[in-house]
CSV table of C-alpha atoms in Angstrom, one decimal:
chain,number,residue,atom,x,y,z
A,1,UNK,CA,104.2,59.7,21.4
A,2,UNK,CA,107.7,60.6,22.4
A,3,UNK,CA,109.2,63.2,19.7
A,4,UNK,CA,113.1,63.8,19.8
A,5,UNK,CA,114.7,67.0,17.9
A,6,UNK,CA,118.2,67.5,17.8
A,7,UNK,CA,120.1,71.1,17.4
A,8,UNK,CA,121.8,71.9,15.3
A,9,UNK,CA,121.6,68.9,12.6
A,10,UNK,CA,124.9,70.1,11.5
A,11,UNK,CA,128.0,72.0,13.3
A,12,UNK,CA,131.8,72.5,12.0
A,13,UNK,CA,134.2,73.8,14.1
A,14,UNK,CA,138.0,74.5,14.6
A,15,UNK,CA,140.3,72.2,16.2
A,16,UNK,CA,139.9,73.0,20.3
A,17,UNK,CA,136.5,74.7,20.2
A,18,UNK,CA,133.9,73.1,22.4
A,19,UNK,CA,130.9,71.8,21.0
A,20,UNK,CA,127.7,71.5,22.7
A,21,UNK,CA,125.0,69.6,20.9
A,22,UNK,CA,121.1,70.1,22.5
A,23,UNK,CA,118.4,67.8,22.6
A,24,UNK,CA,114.6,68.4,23.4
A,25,UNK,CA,111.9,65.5,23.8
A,26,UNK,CA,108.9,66.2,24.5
A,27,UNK,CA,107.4,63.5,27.0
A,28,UNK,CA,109.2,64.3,30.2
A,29,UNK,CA,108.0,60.6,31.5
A,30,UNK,CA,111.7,58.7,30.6
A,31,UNK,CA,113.6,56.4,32.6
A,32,UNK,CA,117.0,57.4,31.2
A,33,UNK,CA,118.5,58.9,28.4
A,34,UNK,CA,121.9,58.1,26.7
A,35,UNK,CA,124.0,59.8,24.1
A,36,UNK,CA,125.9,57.7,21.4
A,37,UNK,CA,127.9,58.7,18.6
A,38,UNK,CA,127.8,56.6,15.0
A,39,UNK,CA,130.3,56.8,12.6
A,40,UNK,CA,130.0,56.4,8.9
A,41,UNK,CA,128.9,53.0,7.9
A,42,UNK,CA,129.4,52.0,11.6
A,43,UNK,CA,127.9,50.9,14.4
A,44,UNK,CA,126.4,52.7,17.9
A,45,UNK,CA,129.0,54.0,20.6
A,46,UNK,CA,127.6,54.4,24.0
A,47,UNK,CA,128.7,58.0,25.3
A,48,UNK,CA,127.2,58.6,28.3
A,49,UNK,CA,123.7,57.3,30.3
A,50,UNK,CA,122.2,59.9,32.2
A,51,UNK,CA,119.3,58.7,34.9
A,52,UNK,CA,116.1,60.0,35.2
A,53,UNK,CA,116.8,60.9,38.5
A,54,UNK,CA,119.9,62.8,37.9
A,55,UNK,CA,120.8,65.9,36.3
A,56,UNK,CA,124.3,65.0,34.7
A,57,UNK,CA,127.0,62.7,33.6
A,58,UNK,CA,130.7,62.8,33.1
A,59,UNK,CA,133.3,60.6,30.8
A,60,UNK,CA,136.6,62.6,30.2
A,61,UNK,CA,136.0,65.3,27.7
A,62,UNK,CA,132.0,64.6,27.5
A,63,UNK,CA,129.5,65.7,30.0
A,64,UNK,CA,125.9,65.5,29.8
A,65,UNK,CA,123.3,67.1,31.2
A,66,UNK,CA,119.4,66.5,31.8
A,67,UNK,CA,116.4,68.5,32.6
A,68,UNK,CA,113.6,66.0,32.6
A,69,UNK,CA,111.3,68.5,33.5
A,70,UNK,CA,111.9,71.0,30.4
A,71,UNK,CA,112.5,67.8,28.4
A,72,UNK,CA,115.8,68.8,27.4
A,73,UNK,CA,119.6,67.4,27.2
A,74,UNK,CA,122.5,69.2,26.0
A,75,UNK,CA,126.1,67.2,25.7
A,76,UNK,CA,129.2,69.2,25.8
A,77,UNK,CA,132.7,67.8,24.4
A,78,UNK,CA,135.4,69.9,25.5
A,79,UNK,CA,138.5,71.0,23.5
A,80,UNK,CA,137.3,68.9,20.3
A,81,UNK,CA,139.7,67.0,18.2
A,82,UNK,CA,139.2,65.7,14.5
A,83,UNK,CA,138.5,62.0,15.8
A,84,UNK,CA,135.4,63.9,17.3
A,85,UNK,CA,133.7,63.7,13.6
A,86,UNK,CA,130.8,62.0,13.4
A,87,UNK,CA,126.9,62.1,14.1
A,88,UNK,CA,126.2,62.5,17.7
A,89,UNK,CA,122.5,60.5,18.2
A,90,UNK,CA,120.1,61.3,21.8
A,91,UNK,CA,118.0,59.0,22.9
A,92,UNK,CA,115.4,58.8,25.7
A,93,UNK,CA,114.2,55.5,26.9
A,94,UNK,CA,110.3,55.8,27.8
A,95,UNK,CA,110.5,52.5,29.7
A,96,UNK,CA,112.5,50.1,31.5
A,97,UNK,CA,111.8,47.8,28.3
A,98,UNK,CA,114.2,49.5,26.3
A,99,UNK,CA,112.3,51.5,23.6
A,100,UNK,CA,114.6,54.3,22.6
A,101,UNK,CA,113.1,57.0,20.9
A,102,UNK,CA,116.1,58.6,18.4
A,103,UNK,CA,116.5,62.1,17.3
A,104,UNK,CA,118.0,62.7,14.0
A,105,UNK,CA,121.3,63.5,15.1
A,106,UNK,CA,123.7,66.2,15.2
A,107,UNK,CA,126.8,66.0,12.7
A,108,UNK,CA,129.8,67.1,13.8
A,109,UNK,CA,133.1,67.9,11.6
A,110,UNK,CA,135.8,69.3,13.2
A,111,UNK,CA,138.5,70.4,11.1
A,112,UNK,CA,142.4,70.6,12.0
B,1,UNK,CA,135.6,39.8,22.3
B,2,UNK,CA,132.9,41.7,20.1
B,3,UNK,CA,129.7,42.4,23.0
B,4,UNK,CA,126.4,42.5,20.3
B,5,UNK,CA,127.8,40.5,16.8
B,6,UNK,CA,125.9,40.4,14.0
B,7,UNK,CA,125.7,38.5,10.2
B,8,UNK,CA,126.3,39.1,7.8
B,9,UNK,CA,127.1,42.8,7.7
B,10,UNK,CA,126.3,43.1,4.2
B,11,UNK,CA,123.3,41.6,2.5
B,12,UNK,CA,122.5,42.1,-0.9
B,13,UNK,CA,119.5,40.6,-2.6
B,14,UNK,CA,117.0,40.4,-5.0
B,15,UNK,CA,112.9,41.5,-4.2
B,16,UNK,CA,110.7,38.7,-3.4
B,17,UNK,CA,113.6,36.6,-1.8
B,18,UNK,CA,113.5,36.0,1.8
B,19,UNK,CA,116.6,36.5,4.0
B,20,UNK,CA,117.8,36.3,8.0
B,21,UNK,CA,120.1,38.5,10.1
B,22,UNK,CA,121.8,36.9,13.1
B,23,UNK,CA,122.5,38.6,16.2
B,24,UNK,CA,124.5,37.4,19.3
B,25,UNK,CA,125.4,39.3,22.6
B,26,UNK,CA,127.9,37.6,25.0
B,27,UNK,CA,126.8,40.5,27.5
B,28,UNK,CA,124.9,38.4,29.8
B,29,UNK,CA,121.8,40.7,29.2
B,30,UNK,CA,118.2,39.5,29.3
B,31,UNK,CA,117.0,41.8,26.5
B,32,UNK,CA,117.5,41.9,23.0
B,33,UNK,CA,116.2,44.6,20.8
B,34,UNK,CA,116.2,44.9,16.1
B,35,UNK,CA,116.0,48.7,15.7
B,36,UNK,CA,116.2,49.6,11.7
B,37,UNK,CA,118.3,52.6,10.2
B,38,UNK,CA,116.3,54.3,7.0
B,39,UNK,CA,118.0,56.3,3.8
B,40,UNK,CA,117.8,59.4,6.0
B,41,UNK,CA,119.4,57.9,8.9
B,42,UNK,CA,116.3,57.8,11.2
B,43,UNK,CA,116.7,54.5,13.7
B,44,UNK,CA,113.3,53.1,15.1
B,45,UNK,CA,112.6,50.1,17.3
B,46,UNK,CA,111.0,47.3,15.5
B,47,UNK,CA,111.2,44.6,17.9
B,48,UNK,CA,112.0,43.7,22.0
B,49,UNK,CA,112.5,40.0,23.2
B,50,UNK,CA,113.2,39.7,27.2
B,51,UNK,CA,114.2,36.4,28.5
B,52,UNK,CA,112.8,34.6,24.6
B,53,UNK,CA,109.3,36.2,25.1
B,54,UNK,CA,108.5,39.2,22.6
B,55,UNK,CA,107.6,42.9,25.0
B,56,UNK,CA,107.5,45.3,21.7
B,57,UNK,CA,106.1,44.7,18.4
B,58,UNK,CA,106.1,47.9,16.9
B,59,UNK,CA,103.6,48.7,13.3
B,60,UNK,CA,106.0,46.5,11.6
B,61,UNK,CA,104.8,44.2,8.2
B,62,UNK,CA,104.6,40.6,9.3
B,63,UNK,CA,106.9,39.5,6.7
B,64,UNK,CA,109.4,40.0,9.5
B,65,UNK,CA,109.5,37.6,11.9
B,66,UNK,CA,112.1,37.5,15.3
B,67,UNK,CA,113.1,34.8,16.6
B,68,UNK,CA,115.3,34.4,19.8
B,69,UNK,CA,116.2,30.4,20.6
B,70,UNK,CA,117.9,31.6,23.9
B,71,UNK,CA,118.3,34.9,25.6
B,72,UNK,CA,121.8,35.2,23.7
B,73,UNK,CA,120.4,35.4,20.1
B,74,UNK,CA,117.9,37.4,18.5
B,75,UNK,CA,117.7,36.4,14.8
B,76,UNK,CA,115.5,38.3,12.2
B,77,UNK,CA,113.9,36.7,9.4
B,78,UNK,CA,112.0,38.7,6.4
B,79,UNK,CA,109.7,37.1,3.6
B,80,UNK,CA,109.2,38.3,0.2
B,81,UNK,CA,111.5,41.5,0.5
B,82,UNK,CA,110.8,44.7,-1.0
B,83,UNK,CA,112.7,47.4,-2.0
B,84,UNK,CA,111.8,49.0,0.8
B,85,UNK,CA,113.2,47.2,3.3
B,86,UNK,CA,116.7,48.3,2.2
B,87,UNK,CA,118.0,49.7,5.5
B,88,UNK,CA,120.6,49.2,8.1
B,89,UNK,CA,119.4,46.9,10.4
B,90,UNK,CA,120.8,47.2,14.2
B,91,UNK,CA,120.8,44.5,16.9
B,92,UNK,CA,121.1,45.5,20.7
B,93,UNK,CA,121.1,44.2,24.2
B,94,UNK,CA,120.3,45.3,27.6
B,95,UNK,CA,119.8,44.8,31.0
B,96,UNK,CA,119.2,41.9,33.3
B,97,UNK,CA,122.3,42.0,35.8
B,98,UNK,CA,122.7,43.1,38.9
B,99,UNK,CA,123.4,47.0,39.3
B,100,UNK,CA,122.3,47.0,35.5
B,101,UNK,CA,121.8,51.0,34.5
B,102,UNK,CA,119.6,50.2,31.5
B,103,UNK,CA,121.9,51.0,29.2
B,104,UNK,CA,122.3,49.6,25.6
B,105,UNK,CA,124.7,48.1,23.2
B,106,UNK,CA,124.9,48.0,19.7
B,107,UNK,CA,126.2,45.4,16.6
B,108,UNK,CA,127.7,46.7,14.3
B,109,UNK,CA,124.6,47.1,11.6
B,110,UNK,CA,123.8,44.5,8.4
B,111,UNK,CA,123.4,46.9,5.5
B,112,UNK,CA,120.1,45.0,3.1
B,113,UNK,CA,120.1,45.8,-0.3
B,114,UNK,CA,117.1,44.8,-1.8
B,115,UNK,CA,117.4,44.8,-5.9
């Protein structure tokens, strides 16, 4: 069974510091693996979707990086900004079904 | 035009009563997916539904029942709720196009209160 741990489960920073959040799962056997971030009381945002078969994935400030092998994922957001603020969520996807396994989440305050 | 749509967003009932969340995704995907969101925010899959036919059916009470009439909808229906089916419950969609990544989408959530 596919277990997911997140690190840290908490993190405040400055405005402008870059944050880098790590994931570990620990079945190396996953098809892909996407970030999201959730806001309070709100929904899932897609971040970024890293494939199996490769080792890293851009969007603007965000890149995200995989090690199947060590089971591990770390995203980093450059030069944060308050609107940054919320629980960041890693999920590896054991299948092509779909079955996301979620860790607990980092969340992220960034004060001005 | 909202992707994954869900209703209501807000549900608040009493235990025993029985109660559905709708779910519609105008995304063109083939799968559909109910994950639920505990107290402590944990989110785990409950159900799958690809093309109508059901593909995960997680250790889930059978007072919940999916149903998906067409490839676009994935409804949820629960019997005699109890109190501790209060959660956030999230609909998603997936897949099925051509250069599709596998990647999923998310509703917005339909917080159930169960009193």
């Amino acid at each position: 069974k596919q277990e997911v741990t997140q690190i840290p489960a908490a993190l405040s920073v400055p405005e402008g510091e870059n944050l880098v959040l790590n994931c570990s799962f620990t079945d190396s056997a996953i098809y892909n693996l996407q970030w999201f971030r959730q806001d309070p009381g709100k929904g899932l945002t897609s971040l970024l979707l890293i494939q199996s078969s490769q080792r890293e994935q851009t969007s603007g400030r965000l890149n995200a990086s995989l090690d199947k092998s060590s089971g591990r994922s770390t995203l980093y957001i450059a030069a944060s900004q308050p609107g940054d603020s919320a629980t960041y969520l890693c999920a590896p996807k054991g299948d092509s079904w779909g079955k996301l396994q979620f860790g607990a989440g980092t969340q992220v305050v960034v004060t001005p | 035009d909202t992707a994954v749509s869900q209703t209501p967003k807000y549900l608040v009932t009493q235990m025993g009563n029985d109660k559905s969340i709708k779910c519609e995704q105008n995304l063109g995907h083939d799968t559909m997916y109910w994950y639920k969101q505990d107290s402590k925010k944990f989110l785990k899959i409950m159900f799958s539904y690809n093309n109508k036919e059901l593909i995960i059916n997680e250790t889930v009470p059978n007072r919940f029942s999916p149903k998906s009439p067409d490839k676009a909808h994935l409804n949820l229906h629960i019997n005699s709720l109890e109190l501790g089916d209060s959660a956030v419950y999230f609909c998603a969609s997936s897949g099925g196009l051509a250069g599709d990544t596998g990647e999923l989408f998310f509703g917005e959530g339909s917080r159930l209160t169960v009193l």
